[in-house]
CSV table of N, CA and C in Angstrom, one decimal:
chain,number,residue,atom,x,y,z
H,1,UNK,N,0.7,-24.0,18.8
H,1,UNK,CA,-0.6,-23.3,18.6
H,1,UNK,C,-0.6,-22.5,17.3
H,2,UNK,N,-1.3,-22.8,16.6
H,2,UNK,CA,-1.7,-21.8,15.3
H,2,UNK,C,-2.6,-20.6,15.7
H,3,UNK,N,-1.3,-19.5,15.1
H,3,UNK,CA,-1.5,-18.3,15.2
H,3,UNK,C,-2.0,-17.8,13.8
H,4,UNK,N,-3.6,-17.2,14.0
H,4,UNK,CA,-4.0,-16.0,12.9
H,4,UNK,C,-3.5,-15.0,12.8
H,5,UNK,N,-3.1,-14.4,11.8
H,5,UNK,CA,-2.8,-12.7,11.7
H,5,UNK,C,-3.9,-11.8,11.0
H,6,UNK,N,-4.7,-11.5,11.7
H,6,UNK,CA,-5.0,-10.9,11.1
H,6,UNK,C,-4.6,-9.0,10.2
H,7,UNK,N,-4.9,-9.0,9.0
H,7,UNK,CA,-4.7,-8.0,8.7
H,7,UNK,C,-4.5,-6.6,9.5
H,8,UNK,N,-3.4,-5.8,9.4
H,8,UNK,CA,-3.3,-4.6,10.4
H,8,UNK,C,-2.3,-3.4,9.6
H,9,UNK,N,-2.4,-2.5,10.1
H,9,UNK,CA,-1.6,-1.0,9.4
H,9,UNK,C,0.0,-1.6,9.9
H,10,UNK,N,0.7,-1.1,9.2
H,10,UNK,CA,2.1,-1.2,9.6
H,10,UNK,C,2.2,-0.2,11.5
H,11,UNK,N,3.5,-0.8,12.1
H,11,UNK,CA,3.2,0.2,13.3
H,11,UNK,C,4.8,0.8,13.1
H,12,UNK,N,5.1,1.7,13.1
H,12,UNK,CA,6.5,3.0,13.8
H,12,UNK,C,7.0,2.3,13.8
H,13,UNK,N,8.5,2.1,13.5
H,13,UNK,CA,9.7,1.3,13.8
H,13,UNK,C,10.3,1.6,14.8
H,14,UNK,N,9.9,3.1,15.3
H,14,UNK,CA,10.7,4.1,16.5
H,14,UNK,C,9.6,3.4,17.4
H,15,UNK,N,8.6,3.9,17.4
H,15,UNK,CA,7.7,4.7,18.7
H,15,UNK,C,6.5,3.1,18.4
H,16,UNK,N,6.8,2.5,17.5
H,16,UNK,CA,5.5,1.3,17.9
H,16,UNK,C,4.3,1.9,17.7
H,17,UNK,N,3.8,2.6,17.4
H,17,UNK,CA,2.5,3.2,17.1
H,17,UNK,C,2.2,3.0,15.8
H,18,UNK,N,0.8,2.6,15.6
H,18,UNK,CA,0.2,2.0,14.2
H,18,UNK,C,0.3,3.8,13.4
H,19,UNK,N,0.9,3.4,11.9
H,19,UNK,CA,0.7,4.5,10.7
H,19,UNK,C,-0.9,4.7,11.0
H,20,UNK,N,-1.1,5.9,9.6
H,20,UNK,CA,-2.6,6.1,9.4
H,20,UNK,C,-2.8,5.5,8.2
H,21,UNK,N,-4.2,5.1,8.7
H,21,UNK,CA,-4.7,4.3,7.1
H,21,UNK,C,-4.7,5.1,5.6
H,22,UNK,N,-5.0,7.0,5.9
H,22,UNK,CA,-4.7,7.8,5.4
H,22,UNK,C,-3.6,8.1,5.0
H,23,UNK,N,-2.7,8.5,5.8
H,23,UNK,CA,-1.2,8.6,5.2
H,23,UNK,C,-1.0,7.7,4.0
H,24,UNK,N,-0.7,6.4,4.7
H,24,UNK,CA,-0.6,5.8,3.9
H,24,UNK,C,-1.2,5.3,2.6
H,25,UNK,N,-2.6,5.7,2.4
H,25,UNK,CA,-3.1,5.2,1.3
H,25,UNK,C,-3.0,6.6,0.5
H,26,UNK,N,-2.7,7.7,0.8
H,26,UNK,CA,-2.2,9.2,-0.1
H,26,UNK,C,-0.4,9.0,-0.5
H,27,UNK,N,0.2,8.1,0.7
H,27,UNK,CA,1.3,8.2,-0.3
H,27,UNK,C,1.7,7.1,-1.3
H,28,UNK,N,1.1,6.1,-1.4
H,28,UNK,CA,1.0,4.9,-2.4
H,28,UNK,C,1.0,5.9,-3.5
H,29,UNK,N,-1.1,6.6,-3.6
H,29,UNK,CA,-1.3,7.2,-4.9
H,29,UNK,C,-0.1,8.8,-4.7
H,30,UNK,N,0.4,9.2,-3.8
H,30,UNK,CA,1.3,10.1,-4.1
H,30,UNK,C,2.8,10.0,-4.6
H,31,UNK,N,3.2,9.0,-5.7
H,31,UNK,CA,4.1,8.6,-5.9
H,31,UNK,C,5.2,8.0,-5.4
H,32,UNK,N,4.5,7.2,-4.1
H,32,UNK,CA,5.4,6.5,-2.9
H,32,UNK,C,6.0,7.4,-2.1
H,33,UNK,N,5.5,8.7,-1.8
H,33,UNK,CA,6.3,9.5,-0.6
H,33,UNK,C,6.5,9.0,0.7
H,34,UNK,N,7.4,9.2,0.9
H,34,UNK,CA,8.0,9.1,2.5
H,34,UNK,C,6.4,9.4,3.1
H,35,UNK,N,6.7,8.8,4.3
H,35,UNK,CA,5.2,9.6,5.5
H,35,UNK,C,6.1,9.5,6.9
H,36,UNK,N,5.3,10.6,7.6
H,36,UNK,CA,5.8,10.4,9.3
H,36,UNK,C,5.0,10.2,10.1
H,37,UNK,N,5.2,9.6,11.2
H,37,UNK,CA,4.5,9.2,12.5
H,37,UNK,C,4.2,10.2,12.9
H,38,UNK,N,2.9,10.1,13.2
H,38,UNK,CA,2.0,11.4,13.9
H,38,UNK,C,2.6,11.7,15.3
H,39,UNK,N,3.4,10.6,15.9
H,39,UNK,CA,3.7,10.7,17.8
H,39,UNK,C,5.1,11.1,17.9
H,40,UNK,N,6.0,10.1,16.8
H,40,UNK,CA,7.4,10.3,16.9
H,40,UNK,C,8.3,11.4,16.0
H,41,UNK,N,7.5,11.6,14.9
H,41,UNK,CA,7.9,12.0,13.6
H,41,UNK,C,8.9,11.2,13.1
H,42,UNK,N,9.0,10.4,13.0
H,42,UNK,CA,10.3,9.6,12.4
H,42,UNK,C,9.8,9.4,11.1
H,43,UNK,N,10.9,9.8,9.7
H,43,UNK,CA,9.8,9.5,8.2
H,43,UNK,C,10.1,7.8,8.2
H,44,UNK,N,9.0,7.5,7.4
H,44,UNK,CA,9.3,6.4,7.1
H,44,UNK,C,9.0,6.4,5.0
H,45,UNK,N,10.0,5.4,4.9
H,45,UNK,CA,10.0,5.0,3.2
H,45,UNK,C,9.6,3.9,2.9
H,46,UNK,N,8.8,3.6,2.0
H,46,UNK,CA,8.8,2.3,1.4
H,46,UNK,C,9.5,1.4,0.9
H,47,UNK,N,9.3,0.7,1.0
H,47,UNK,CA,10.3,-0.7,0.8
H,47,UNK,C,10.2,-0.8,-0.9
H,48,UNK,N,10.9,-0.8,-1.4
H,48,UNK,CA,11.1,-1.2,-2.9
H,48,UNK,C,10.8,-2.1,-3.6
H,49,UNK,N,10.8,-3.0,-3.0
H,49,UNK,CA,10.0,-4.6,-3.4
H,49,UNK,C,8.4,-4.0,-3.3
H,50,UNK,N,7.6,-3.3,-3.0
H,50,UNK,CA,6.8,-3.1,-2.4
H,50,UNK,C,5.8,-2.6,-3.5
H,51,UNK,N,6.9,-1.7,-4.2
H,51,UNK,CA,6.7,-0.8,-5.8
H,51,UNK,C,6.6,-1.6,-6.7
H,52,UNK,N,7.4,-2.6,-6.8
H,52,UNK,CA,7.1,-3.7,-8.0
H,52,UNK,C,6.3,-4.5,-7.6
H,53,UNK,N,5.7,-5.0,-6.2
H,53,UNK,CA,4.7,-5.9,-6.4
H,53,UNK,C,3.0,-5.6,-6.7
H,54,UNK,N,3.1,-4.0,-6.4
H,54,UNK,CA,1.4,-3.1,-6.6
H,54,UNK,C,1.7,-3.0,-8.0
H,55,UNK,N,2.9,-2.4,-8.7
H,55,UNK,CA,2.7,-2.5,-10.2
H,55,UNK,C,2.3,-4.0,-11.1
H,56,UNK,N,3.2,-5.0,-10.6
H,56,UNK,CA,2.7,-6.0,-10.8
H,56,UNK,C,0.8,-6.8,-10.9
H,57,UNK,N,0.4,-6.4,-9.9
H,57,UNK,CA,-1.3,-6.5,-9.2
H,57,UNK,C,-2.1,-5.7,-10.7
H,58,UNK,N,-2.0,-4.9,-10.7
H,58,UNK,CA,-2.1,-3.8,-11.7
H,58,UNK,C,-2.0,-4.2,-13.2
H,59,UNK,N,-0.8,-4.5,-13.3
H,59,UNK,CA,-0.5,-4.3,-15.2
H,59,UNK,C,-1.1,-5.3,-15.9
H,60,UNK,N,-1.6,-6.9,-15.6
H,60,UNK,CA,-2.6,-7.8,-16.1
H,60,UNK,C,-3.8,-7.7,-16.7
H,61,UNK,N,-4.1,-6.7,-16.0
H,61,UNK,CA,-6.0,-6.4,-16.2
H,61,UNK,C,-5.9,-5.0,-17.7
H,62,UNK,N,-4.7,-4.6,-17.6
H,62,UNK,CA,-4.9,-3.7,-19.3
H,62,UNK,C,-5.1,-4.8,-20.5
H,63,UNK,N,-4.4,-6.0,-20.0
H,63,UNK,CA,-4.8,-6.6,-21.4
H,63,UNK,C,-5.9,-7.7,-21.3
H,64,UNK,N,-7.1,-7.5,-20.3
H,64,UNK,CA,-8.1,-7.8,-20.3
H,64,UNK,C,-9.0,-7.5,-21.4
H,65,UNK,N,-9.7,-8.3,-22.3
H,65,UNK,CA,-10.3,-7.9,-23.4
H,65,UNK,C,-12.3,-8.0,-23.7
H,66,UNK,N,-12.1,-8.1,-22.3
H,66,UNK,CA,-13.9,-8.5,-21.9
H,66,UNK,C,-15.0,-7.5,-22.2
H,67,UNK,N,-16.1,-7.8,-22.8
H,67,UNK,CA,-17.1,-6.2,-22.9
H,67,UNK,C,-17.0,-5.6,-21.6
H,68,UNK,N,-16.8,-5.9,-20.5
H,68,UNK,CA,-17.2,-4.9,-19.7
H,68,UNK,C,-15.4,-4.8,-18.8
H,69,UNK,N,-14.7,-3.8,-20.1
H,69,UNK,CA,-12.9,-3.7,-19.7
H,69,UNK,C,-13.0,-2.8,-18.9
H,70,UNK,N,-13.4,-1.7,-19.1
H,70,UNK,CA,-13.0,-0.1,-18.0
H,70,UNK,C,-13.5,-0.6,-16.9
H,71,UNK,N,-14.6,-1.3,-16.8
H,71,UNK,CA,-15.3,-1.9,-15.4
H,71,UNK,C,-14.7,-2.6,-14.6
H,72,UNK,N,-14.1,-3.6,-15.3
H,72,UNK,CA,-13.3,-4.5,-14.5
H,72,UNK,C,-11.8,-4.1,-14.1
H,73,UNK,N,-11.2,-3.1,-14.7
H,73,UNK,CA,-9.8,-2.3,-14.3
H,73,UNK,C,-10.2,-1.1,-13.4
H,74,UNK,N,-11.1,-0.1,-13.4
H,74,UNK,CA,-11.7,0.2,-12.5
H,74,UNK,C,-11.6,-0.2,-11.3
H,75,UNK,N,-12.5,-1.2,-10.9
H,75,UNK,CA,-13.3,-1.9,-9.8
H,75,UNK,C,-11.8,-2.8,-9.9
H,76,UNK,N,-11.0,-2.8,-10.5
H,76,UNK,CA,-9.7,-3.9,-9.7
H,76,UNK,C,-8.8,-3.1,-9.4
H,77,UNK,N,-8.7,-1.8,-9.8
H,77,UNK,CA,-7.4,-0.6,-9.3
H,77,UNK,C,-8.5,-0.1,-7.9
H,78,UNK,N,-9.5,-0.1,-7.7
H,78,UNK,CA,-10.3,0.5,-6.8
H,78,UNK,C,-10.3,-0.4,-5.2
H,79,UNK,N,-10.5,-1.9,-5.9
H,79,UNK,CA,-10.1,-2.9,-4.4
H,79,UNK,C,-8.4,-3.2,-4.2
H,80,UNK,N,-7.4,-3.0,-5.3
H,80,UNK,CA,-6.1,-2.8,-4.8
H,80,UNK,C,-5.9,-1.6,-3.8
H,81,UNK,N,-6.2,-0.5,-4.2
H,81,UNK,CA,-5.8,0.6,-3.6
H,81,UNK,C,-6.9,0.8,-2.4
H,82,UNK,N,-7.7,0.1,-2.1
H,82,UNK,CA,-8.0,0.0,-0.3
H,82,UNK,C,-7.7,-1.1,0.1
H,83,UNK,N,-6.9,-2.3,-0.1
H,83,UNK,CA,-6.4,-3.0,0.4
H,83,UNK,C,-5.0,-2.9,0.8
H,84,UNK,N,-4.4,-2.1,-0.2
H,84,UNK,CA,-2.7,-1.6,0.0
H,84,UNK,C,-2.1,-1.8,0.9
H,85,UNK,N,-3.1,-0.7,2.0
H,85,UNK,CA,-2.3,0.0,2.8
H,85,UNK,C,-1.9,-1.1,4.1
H,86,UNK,N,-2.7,-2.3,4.2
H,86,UNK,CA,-2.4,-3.2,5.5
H,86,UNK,C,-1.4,-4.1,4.4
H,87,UNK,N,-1.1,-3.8,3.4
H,87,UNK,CA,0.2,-5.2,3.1
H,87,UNK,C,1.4,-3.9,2.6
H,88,UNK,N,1.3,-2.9,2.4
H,88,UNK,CA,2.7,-2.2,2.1
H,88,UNK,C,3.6,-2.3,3.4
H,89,UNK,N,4.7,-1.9,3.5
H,89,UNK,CA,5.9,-2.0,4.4
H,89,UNK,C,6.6,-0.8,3.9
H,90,UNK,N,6.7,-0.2,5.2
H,90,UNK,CA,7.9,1.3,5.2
H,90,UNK,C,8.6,0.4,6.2
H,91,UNK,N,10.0,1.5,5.8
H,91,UNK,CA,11.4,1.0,6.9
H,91,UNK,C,11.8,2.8,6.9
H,92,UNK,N,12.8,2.7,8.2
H,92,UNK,CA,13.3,4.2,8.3
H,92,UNK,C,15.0,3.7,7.8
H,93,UNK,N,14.9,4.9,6.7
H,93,UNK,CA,16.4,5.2,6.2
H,93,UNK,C,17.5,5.7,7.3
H,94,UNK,N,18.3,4.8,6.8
H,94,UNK,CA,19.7,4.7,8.1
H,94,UNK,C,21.1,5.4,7.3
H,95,UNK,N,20.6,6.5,6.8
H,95,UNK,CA,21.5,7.4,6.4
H,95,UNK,C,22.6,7.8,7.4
């Protein structure tokens, strides 16, 4: 049987409980901070591959050279960063 997935927030590694759409989309633009589960507190980190694939999405459209450039890098940093948050990936550090 073919299974859809549809798009969803990461959930807890501990406690299984879905992140916040908020958290997470504050610590993208907050220079990738750690975030904690609101139930468990367990922090969680971003995955590293994660940082190079949003900078990647990103760096193409500066050397867009179209009359309408601030518009289109705008309006494309604007639909990355509300889509982010259902494709980023935190793991809990096993220090």
């Amino acid at each position: 049987m073919l299974e859809v997935k549809i798009l969803s927030i990461q959930k807890c590694c501990n406690c299984s409980k879905s992140l916040s759409y908020k958290d997470i989309f504050y610590s993208i633009w907050g220079g990738y901070r750690s975030i904690e589960c609101n139930y468990c507190k367990t922090k969680h980190f971003i995955i590293t591959s994660n940082k190079i694939v949003f900078g990647l999405f990103l760096f193409p459209f500066f050397f867009y050279k179209g009359s309408y450039r601030i518009l289109v890098i705008v309006l494309w940093i604007c639909l990355i960063s509300l889509i982010s948050p259902f494709f980023v990936k935190y793991k809990i550090d096993k220090k």
